[in-house]
Amino acid sequence: MQFSSRRKKFTTNSQTELYSHPLLFYVQPPLENISLMEFETFAVERLKLLKTIENLGVSYVKVSDQYIKKLEAESKALNFLYRPEADDRKPQSGPTEQEKRRKDHISHFILRLAYCQTEDLRRWFIQQEVDLFRYRFNALYPKQKLEFLHRNNLQYDTISVEEKKALHDKLVNSSYAVSGITVEDQDFYKVPFQDALDLVRSRKVYLKAGYVYIPHQEIVTIVLNDFRTRLSKALALTARSLPAVHSDERLQPLLNHLSHAYVGQDYSIQKNVGKISLEQIDSLSGKSFPLCMRQVHQSLRENHHLRHGGRMQYGLFLKGIGLSLEQALQFWRSEFIKGKVDADKFDKAYAYSVRHMFGKEGKRTDYTPYSCMKVILSNAPSQGDHHGCPFRHSDPELLKQKLQVYKVSPSGIIQILELVKGMHYQLACQKYFELTHNVEEASFSLNHPNQYFIESQKVLGGGRDIKRETDAPQKPQENSTKAPIAAPEAAANTQDVAEMTEELDSFFQDA
Ligand code: SF4
């Protein structure tokens, strides 16, 4: 793998020079060759780190000790930088500081490629990267901070000694953590107030005639603004080069997979095949289905039909929770024939696609239930559709009404809507889980509708709700005669999943 497009421009900087400081501003793209395996491992691990950052940002104050400790622990576990060490002595185990810096550099640029594709992806990526950058900048020693500013030409204007003297009292009274003694000893930066809105909002700085006077220790705010602006522009530029990247058949599926990535269990492996009876689905949908599946189930029951997006999302989810092929055929047939589709039409137009979903037609591949990222980020529902994620795709007022119907308390609804407003859709869903299952803090980080179901079953009695179907004769199950298809290796999986999903989509199109 080669990051070669701007190679000529940057050949003057050697890798050693580039990684001589613990913090990068990600100005230069990586120039070396790396293997596809490394490409994917680095990207997935950074994604895990960014997801942790998102979760922590909602649960803790971003500069609090707890936040820093947890982020430090996760960074350490994933072999990312977590302490700005000054030297590069070979540790007893694990990668050196240089190796961690290299991984940080490369993984950032890979995720740029994956997360520049849509406005939603860009916004999410920038937010998490900014939080990561804040944590790392704050962890630098003062000398390293200055060094970082100089290396990156971040030379903000400081005020003169005379101006400092003239404003002495105002600076002391208005600046957070500045005393009369320290004013003389430190630099104050004069920047347009719109570049330091956080500081203005929290009344931490002196504001005069459209400018704020920022003491040196608060400089992180303007560095972050700069970082955010540059990253936003860089993502827009990267998006323009996407057609070239997409023409690379090795990269395109990897990047698509990463942008919809969910880094957890593979729910295509069915552990409970046949352990759910069709009669249980209504009750399970109220107790253990996440909102996305609950709403799609309700609409299927009401309209006796679901359009393509709904059938894909819900069909794979049901398969993931344990419906066998025979049950799935029976389920869809019995519901559709209550509407405008007769049995004959169902068998001709829909049965094939259900069998296909179970790997019994076409390429005979097993299909993976959709992760939250996939539901949230791809194929947004339009008029008449019922799929999607209600936390992402429903109007807030409509979501509020739904939550009221589902008996979520008014204070719970406020908390959920706050999370939705901050675009933390999975965390909003997790809050919904906590409120509807009466648990104070969920012990998992939600990534997948099938994970929601399993966790719900655990809380509601260790899966006791799922019983073997006894009232209907069990037909032999095609799946049960074979071992379930093992989770493929991640690298191979990406391409397969992209191809499979595309192929399956075409089978599910409405005639
Ligand atoms: S966050 Fe995930 S599980 Fe929850 S409603 Fe949205 S897609 Fe479904």
XYZ file of C-alpha atoms and ligand atoms in Angstrom:
519
model
C 0.000 0.000 0.000
C 1.460 3.338 -0.928
C 0.421 6.834 0.005
C 2.041 8.319 -3.014
C 0.001 11.211 -4.389
C 1.951 13.965 -2.694
C 5.142 12.085 -2.280
C 7.369 14.596 -4.063
C 6.274 17.466 -1.897
C 7.199 15.809 1.318
C 10.262 13.763 0.623
C 12.445 16.247 2.484
C 11.065 15.201 5.848
C 12.352 11.921 7.045
C 10.226 9.667 9.180
C 12.482 10.224 12.181
C 12.039 13.964 11.965
C 8.295 13.568 11.503
C 7.910 11.423 14.594
C 10.314 13.328 16.799
C 7.449 15.027 18.655
C 4.725 13.090 20.488
C 1.914 15.129 18.965
C 1.168 15.406 15.275
C -0.831 18.049 13.481
C -1.312 15.608 10.583
C -0.106 18.038 7.948
C 1.868 15.484 5.969
C 0.366 12.241 4.770
C 2.359 9.047 5.282
C 4.672 8.165 2.423
C 5.675 4.618 3.096
C 4.427 1.263 1.890
C 2.326 -0.745 4.281
C 0.588 -4.096 3.998
C -3.173 -4.361 3.650
C -3.208 -6.216 6.947
C -1.497 -3.330 8.720
C -3.775 -0.889 6.908
C -6.857 -2.542 8.319
C -5.489 -3.265 11.805
C -4.382 0.336 12.320
C -7.700 1.675 11.083
C -9.860 -0.630 13.173
C -7.855 0.107 16.302
C -8.103 3.847 15.829
C -11.814 3.456 15.252
C -12.094 1.627 18.565
C -10.259 4.471 20.233
C -12.536 7.079 18.664
C -15.617 5.152 19.728
C -14.304 5.057 23.298
C -13.794 8.805 23.097
C -17.379 9.284 21.977
C -18.693 7.185 24.886
C -16.481 8.870 27.466
C -17.409 12.329 26.208
C -21.018 11.729 27.111
C -20.381 10.170 30.509
C -17.602 12.395 31.858
C -16.398 15.973 31.764
C -13.776 15.997 29.033
C -10.897 17.240 31.161
C -11.836 15.367 34.329
C -9.464 12.890 35.957
C -11.792 9.967 35.293
C -12.080 10.840 31.603
C -8.299 11.144 31.289
C -7.650 7.903 33.166
C -10.082 5.890 31.069
C -8.812 7.356 27.832
C -5.255 6.668 28.909
C -6.151 3.050 29.671
C -7.819 2.544 26.287
C -4.962 4.214 24.410
C -2.519 1.965 26.225
C -4.554 -1.156 25.501
C -4.680 -0.322 21.793
C -0.990 0.626 21.625
C -1.615 4.263 20.894
C 0.224 7.137 22.529
C -1.004 7.761 25.997
C 1.826 9.623 27.650
C 4.152 12.069 25.926
C 7.430 10.314 26.592
C 10.488 12.233 25.593
C 12.687 9.344 24.613
C 12.323 6.190 22.635
C 13.901 3.532 24.818
C 12.828 0.097 23.768
C 10.123 -1.009 26.188
C 10.251 -4.481 27.701
C 7.272 -5.425 25.601
C 5.070 -3.771 23.019
C 5.864 -1.114 20.434
C 8.295 1.772 20.932
C 7.154 5.391 21.080
C 8.218 5.838 17.452
C 6.135 2.874 16.393
C 3.129 4.236 18.235
C 3.562 7.628 16.598
C 3.789 5.977 13.207
C 0.625 4.012 13.884
C -1.119 7.159 15.055
C -0.090 8.993 11.907
C -1.054 6.297 9.430
C -4.324 5.347 11.116
C -5.468 8.970 11.183
C -4.996 9.298 7.436
C -6.726 5.997 6.693
C -9.782 7.058 8.637
C -9.750 10.384 6.810
C -10.286 8.400 3.629
C -13.088 6.365 5.159
C -14.785 9.225 6.985
C -14.710 11.972 4.367
C -17.526 10.405 2.383
C -20.598 12.074 3.865
C -21.421 15.067 6.018
C -22.461 12.823 8.922
C -19.253 10.822 8.800
C -17.118 13.947 8.607
C -18.868 15.548 11.554
C -18.477 12.453 13.710
C -14.840 11.973 12.814
C -13.885 15.617 13.426
C -15.550 15.642 16.837
C -13.746 12.543 18.059
C -10.401 13.593 16.596
C -10.681 17.012 18.216
C -11.370 15.382 21.588
C -8.430 13.049 21.138
C -6.218 15.953 20.179
C -7.331 17.962 23.242
C -6.486 15.093 25.554
C -3.059 14.669 24.009
C -2.211 18.373 23.863
C -3.153 18.829 27.510
C -0.941 15.890 28.445
C 2.172 17.509 26.928
C 4.774 19.074 29.156
C 4.892 22.907 28.827
C 8.145 22.706 26.879
C 6.612 20.201 24.455
C 3.608 22.471 23.935
C 5.841 25.357 22.910
C 7.835 23.077 20.683
C 4.650 21.846 19.052
C 3.462 25.402 18.359
C 6.790 26.344 16.795
C 7.083 23.221 14.699
C 3.657 23.818 13.245
C 3.963 27.570 12.741
C 1.186 28.259 15.176
C 2.459 31.658 16.109
C -0.429 33.494 17.552
C 0.002 37.204 18.285
C 0.960 38.007 21.829
C 0.290 41.409 23.330
C 3.119 43.771 24.182
C 4.424 44.338 27.696
C 2.883 47.834 27.624
C -0.536 46.543 26.678
C -0.269 43.879 29.366
C 0.519 46.540 31.946
C -2.353 48.725 30.786
C -4.804 45.829 31.002
C -3.283 44.278 34.127
C -6.328 44.527 36.411
C -8.790 43.478 33.724
C -6.684 40.452 32.869
C -6.399 39.425 36.488
C -10.108 39.860 37.161
C -11.384 38.255 33.970
C -8.939 35.447 33.308
C -9.504 32.112 34.878
C -6.540 30.914 36.956
C -4.457 34.036 36.485
C -3.160 35.942 39.459
C -1.485 39.334 39.688
C 1.875 37.658 40.085
C 1.649 35.523 36.968
C 0.396 38.187 34.557
C 3.879 39.622 34.062
C 5.392 36.199 33.622
C 3.233 34.828 30.929
C 2.184 35.545 27.404
C -1.331 36.618 26.508
C -2.642 35.994 23.019
C -5.030 38.420 21.361
C -7.400 36.608 19.014
C -10.795 37.355 17.437
C -13.476 36.246 19.867
C -15.072 33.865 17.335
C -11.892 31.771 17.459
C -12.306 31.167 21.163
C -16.030 30.804 21.688
C -15.587 28.089 24.323
C -13.560 30.424 26.490
C -15.994 33.290 25.986
C -18.942 31.071 26.795
C -17.346 29.856 30.005
C -16.194 33.418 30.881
C -12.599 32.389 31.223
C -11.014 35.297 29.356
C -11.043 39.040 29.057
C -13.097 40.226 26.079
C -12.717 43.676 24.547
C -13.753 45.157 21.211
C -14.205 41.801 19.516
C -10.929 40.342 20.779
C -10.207 37.969 23.629
C -7.002 37.915 25.652
C -6.021 34.333 26.233
C -3.448 33.349 28.841
C -0.863 30.872 27.655
C -2.312 27.902 29.565
C -5.600 28.272 27.700
C -3.948 28.221 24.309
C -5.315 24.732 23.713
C -8.626 26.332 22.777
C -7.261 28.156 19.778
C -5.010 25.299 18.772
C -8.097 23.105 18.778
C -9.982 25.584 16.638
C -7.144 25.579 14.205
C -7.033 21.785 14.232
C -10.773 21.545 13.649
C -10.709 24.006 10.748
C -7.768 22.317 9.065
C -9.240 18.864 9.477
C -12.575 19.987 8.103
C -10.891 21.459 5.011
C -8.686 18.398 4.621
C -11.696 16.089 4.690
C -13.446 18.155 2.036
C -10.326 17.925 -0.127
C -9.965 14.204 0.508
C -13.575 13.686 -0.536
C -12.694 15.099 -3.957
C -10.068 12.462 -4.489
C -12.445 9.653 -3.590
C -13.223 8.579 -7.161
C -9.533 7.744 -7.621
C -9.422 5.826 -4.345
C -12.628 3.975 -5.148
C -11.182 2.757 -8.393
C -8.742 0.681 -6.341
C -10.579 -2.562 -5.844
C -8.539 -3.477 -2.771
C -9.230 -0.237 -0.957
C -12.828 0.511 -1.776
C -14.436 -2.344 0.183
C -12.066 -1.788 3.082
C -12.963 1.875 3.307
C -16.674 1.231 2.998
C -16.444 -1.356 5.694
C -14.578 1.030 7.963
C -17.048 3.838 7.531
C -19.885 1.497 8.467
C -17.683 -0.293 10.853
C -18.745 -1.911 13.885
C -15.938 -3.420 15.823
C -17.417 -6.272 17.772
C -19.007 -9.679 17.547
C -20.169 -11.108 14.256
C -23.906 -11.644 14.591
C -24.174 -13.665 11.413
C -23.242 -16.656 13.516
C -26.519 -17.997 14.809
C -26.301 -19.474 18.232
C -30.003 -19.837 18.908
C -31.284 -21.223 15.631
C -34.854 -22.352 16.083
C -34.991 -21.377 19.746
C -37.450 -18.588 19.153
C -41.002 -19.403 18.259
C -42.944 -17.191 15.894
C -45.501 -16.630 18.637
C -42.818 -15.058 20.814
C -41.871 -12.352 18.348
C -44.619 -9.896 19.293
C -43.776 -10.050 22.944
C -40.015 -9.983 22.353
C -40.386 -6.942 20.124
C -41.851 -4.998 23.047
C -39.317 -6.207 25.571
C -36.030 -6.882 23.874
C -35.979 -5.318 20.413
C -34.177 -2.020 19.959
C -36.373 0.811 18.776
C -35.328 0.406 15.129
C -36.576 -3.198 15.045
C -39.570 -2.537 17.236
C -40.849 0.122 14.857
C -40.248 -1.949 11.765
C -41.998 -4.936 13.356
C -44.970 -2.824 14.349
C -45.294 -1.426 10.874
C -45.114 -4.913 9.346
C -47.915 -6.060 11.609
C -50.008 -3.014 10.746
C -49.439 -2.862 6.990
C -48.686 -6.540 6.234
C -45.909 -5.338 3.999
C -42.466 -3.852 4.234
C -40.475 -2.186 1.542
C -37.028 -3.318 0.517
C -35.023 -1.437 3.179
C -37.254 -2.679 5.986
C -37.173 -6.294 4.829
C -33.383 -6.240 4.625
C -32.856 -4.627 7.999
C -35.474 -6.636 9.845
C -35.006 -9.957 8.023
C -31.307 -10.108 8.845
C -31.938 -9.052 12.436
C -34.488 -11.860 12.910
C -32.102 -14.305 11.390
C -29.415 -13.070 13.798
C -31.587 -13.609 16.859
C -32.241 -17.192 15.835
C -35.083 -17.557 13.339
C -34.519 -20.596 11.142
C -35.071 -20.460 7.402
C -38.389 -22.302 7.677
C -39.554 -19.971 10.378
C -38.507 -16.931 8.388
C -40.403 -18.155 5.319
C -43.469 -18.854 7.431
C -43.184 -15.507 9.202
C -42.917 -13.395 6.059
C -45.486 -15.427 4.117
C -48.139 -15.344 6.830
C -47.775 -11.603 7.254
C -47.632 -10.675 3.556
C -50.666 -12.754 2.597
C -52.741 -10.833 5.126
C -52.138 -7.840 2.862
C -52.129 -7.460 -0.897
C -49.725 -10.300 -1.706
C -51.240 -13.749 -2.265
C -49.391 -16.975 -1.439
C -48.504 -17.604 -5.059
C -47.006 -14.165 -5.522
C -45.104 -14.506 -2.274
C -43.549 -17.779 -3.379
C -42.574 -16.287 -6.736
C -41.452 -12.837 -5.700
C -40.255 -13.045 -2.119
C -39.446 -16.609 -0.993
C -36.325 -16.741 -3.143
C -34.902 -13.662 -1.456
C -35.570 -15.071 2.024
C -33.752 -18.264 1.100
C -30.998 -16.187 -0.419
C -30.600 -14.327 2.840
C -29.955 -17.651 4.534
C -27.344 -18.640 1.987
C -29.541 -21.185 0.216
C -29.603 -19.487 -3.179
C -27.147 -17.665 -5.417
C -23.619 -17.701 -4.077
C -24.831 -19.469 -0.930
C -23.229 -16.974 1.351
C -24.344 -16.252 4.869
C -25.395 -12.635 5.361
C -24.547 -10.427 8.276
C -27.210 -8.551 10.260
C -26.747 -4.788 9.989
C -24.708 -2.965 12.600
C -25.881 0.328 14.081
C -23.389 2.232 11.945
C -24.790 0.665 8.819
C -28.374 1.388 9.832
C -27.525 4.934 10.835
C -25.315 5.851 7.937
C -26.589 4.106 4.860
C -29.843 4.059 2.965
C -31.772 6.712 4.900
C -35.523 5.977 4.908
C -37.780 8.035 2.677
C -41.562 8.475 2.627
C -43.266 5.121 3.219
C -40.150 3.430 4.576
C -39.966 2.131 8.123
C -36.351 1.087 8.370
C -33.461 3.185 9.683
C -32.575 4.242 13.198
C -35.321 6.240 14.925
C -32.725 8.139 16.944
C -31.080 9.292 13.732
C -33.896 9.401 11.231
C -37.035 10.355 13.162
C -38.117 13.908 13.665
C -37.390 14.734 17.373
C -41.074 15.459 18.048
C -42.091 12.130 16.558
C -39.373 10.359 18.516
C -40.644 12.011 21.670
C -44.165 10.741 20.979
C -42.875 7.225 20.347
C -40.949 7.250 23.596
C -44.018 8.451 25.445
C -46.054 5.609 23.954
C -43.346 3.204 25.081
C -43.678 4.601 28.599
C -40.292 6.227 28.907
C -40.361 8.741 31.763
C -40.411 12.479 30.918
C -36.950 12.965 32.434
C -35.678 9.955 30.465
C -37.087 11.432 27.261
C -35.264 14.683 27.945
C -31.974 12.812 28.410
C -32.489 10.821 25.227
C -33.369 13.884 23.185
C -30.297 15.690 24.504
C -28.108 12.829 23.269
C -29.886 12.853 19.931
C -29.322 16.590 19.660
C -25.625 15.988 20.175
C -25.809 13.330 17.433
C -24.927 10.516 19.858
C -27.504 8.136 18.419
C -26.101 4.896 19.799
C -25.732 6.440 23.220
C -29.336 7.634 23.043
C -30.331 4.069 22.249
C -28.251 2.812 25.143
C -30.012 5.264 27.428
C -33.338 3.933 26.121
C -32.090 0.454 27.019
C -31.166 1.537 30.544
C -34.491 3.236 31.104
C -36.621 0.412 29.733
C -34.634 -2.285 31.528
C -34.269 -0.443 34.781
C -30.499 -0.605 34.875
C -28.449 2.290 36.080
C -25.594 1.984 33.666
C -25.446 -0.494 30.813
C -22.386 -2.708 31.067
C -21.806 -2.681 27.297
C -21.146 -0.223 24.559
C -23.912 -0.499 21.988
C -22.857 -1.148 18.420
C -25.383 -3.546 17.025
C -29.157 -4.162 17.173
C -28.509 -7.872 17.792
C -26.203 -6.981 20.642
C -29.084 -4.943 22.128
C -31.307 -8.005 21.912
C -28.784 -10.300 23.585
C -28.049 -7.816 26.368
C -31.766 -7.334 26.921
C -32.306 -11.059 27.209
C -29.503 -11.246 29.742
C -31.097 -8.552 31.877
C -34.550 -10.076 31.554
C -33.514 -13.446 32.870
C -30.524 -14.936 31.145
C -32.353 -15.731 27.938
C -35.087 -17.664 29.697
C -37.597 -15.946 27.430
C -36.249 -17.829 24.472
C -37.689 -21.304 24.562
C -37.619 -24.060 22.062
C -40.672 -24.019 19.892
C -42.795 -26.925 21.046
C -46.191 -26.215 19.613
C -45.217 -26.591 15.972
C -43.500 -29.658 14.550
C -39.839 -28.959 13.920
C -38.834 -29.342 10.326
C -35.284 -30.259 9.608
C -33.248 -27.076 9.402
C -30.882 -26.631 6.537
C -28.603 -24.541 8.671
C -28.548 -26.945 11.551
C -27.041 -29.727 9.511
C -23.946 -27.714 8.851
C -21.633 -25.928 11.178
C -22.385 -22.223 11.141
C -20.193 -20.304 8.766
C -17.249 -19.092 10.769
C -16.527 -15.407 11.034
C -14.131 -14.726 8.201
C -10.863 -12.970 8.833
C -11.439 -9.274 8.996
C -9.365 -8.473 5.946
C -11.145 -10.932 3.754
C -14.474 -10.138 5.315
C -14.578 -6.551 4.146
C -14.661 -7.336 0.471
C -16.979 -10.272 0.878
C -19.421 -8.326 2.980
C -19.534 -5.475 0.492
C -20.121 -7.866 -2.394
C -22.625 -9.960 -0.536
C -24.660 -7.030 0.617
C -24.754 -5.554 -2.831
C -25.852 -8.823 -4.312
C -28.467 -9.380 -1.678
C -29.782 -5.850 -2.112
C -30.529 -6.559 -5.734
C -32.578 -9.608 -4.818
C -34.644 -7.603 -2.423
C -35.599 -4.790 -4.753
C -39.331 -4.278 -5.121
C -40.587 -5.411 -8.459
S -28.783 2.821 17.745
Fe -28.600 0.870 16.709
S -29.886 -0.543 17.828
Fe -30.444 1.488 18.486
S -32.172 2.034 17.229
Fe -30.375 2.838 16.209
S -29.711 1.239 14.809
Fe -31.163 0.322 16.242
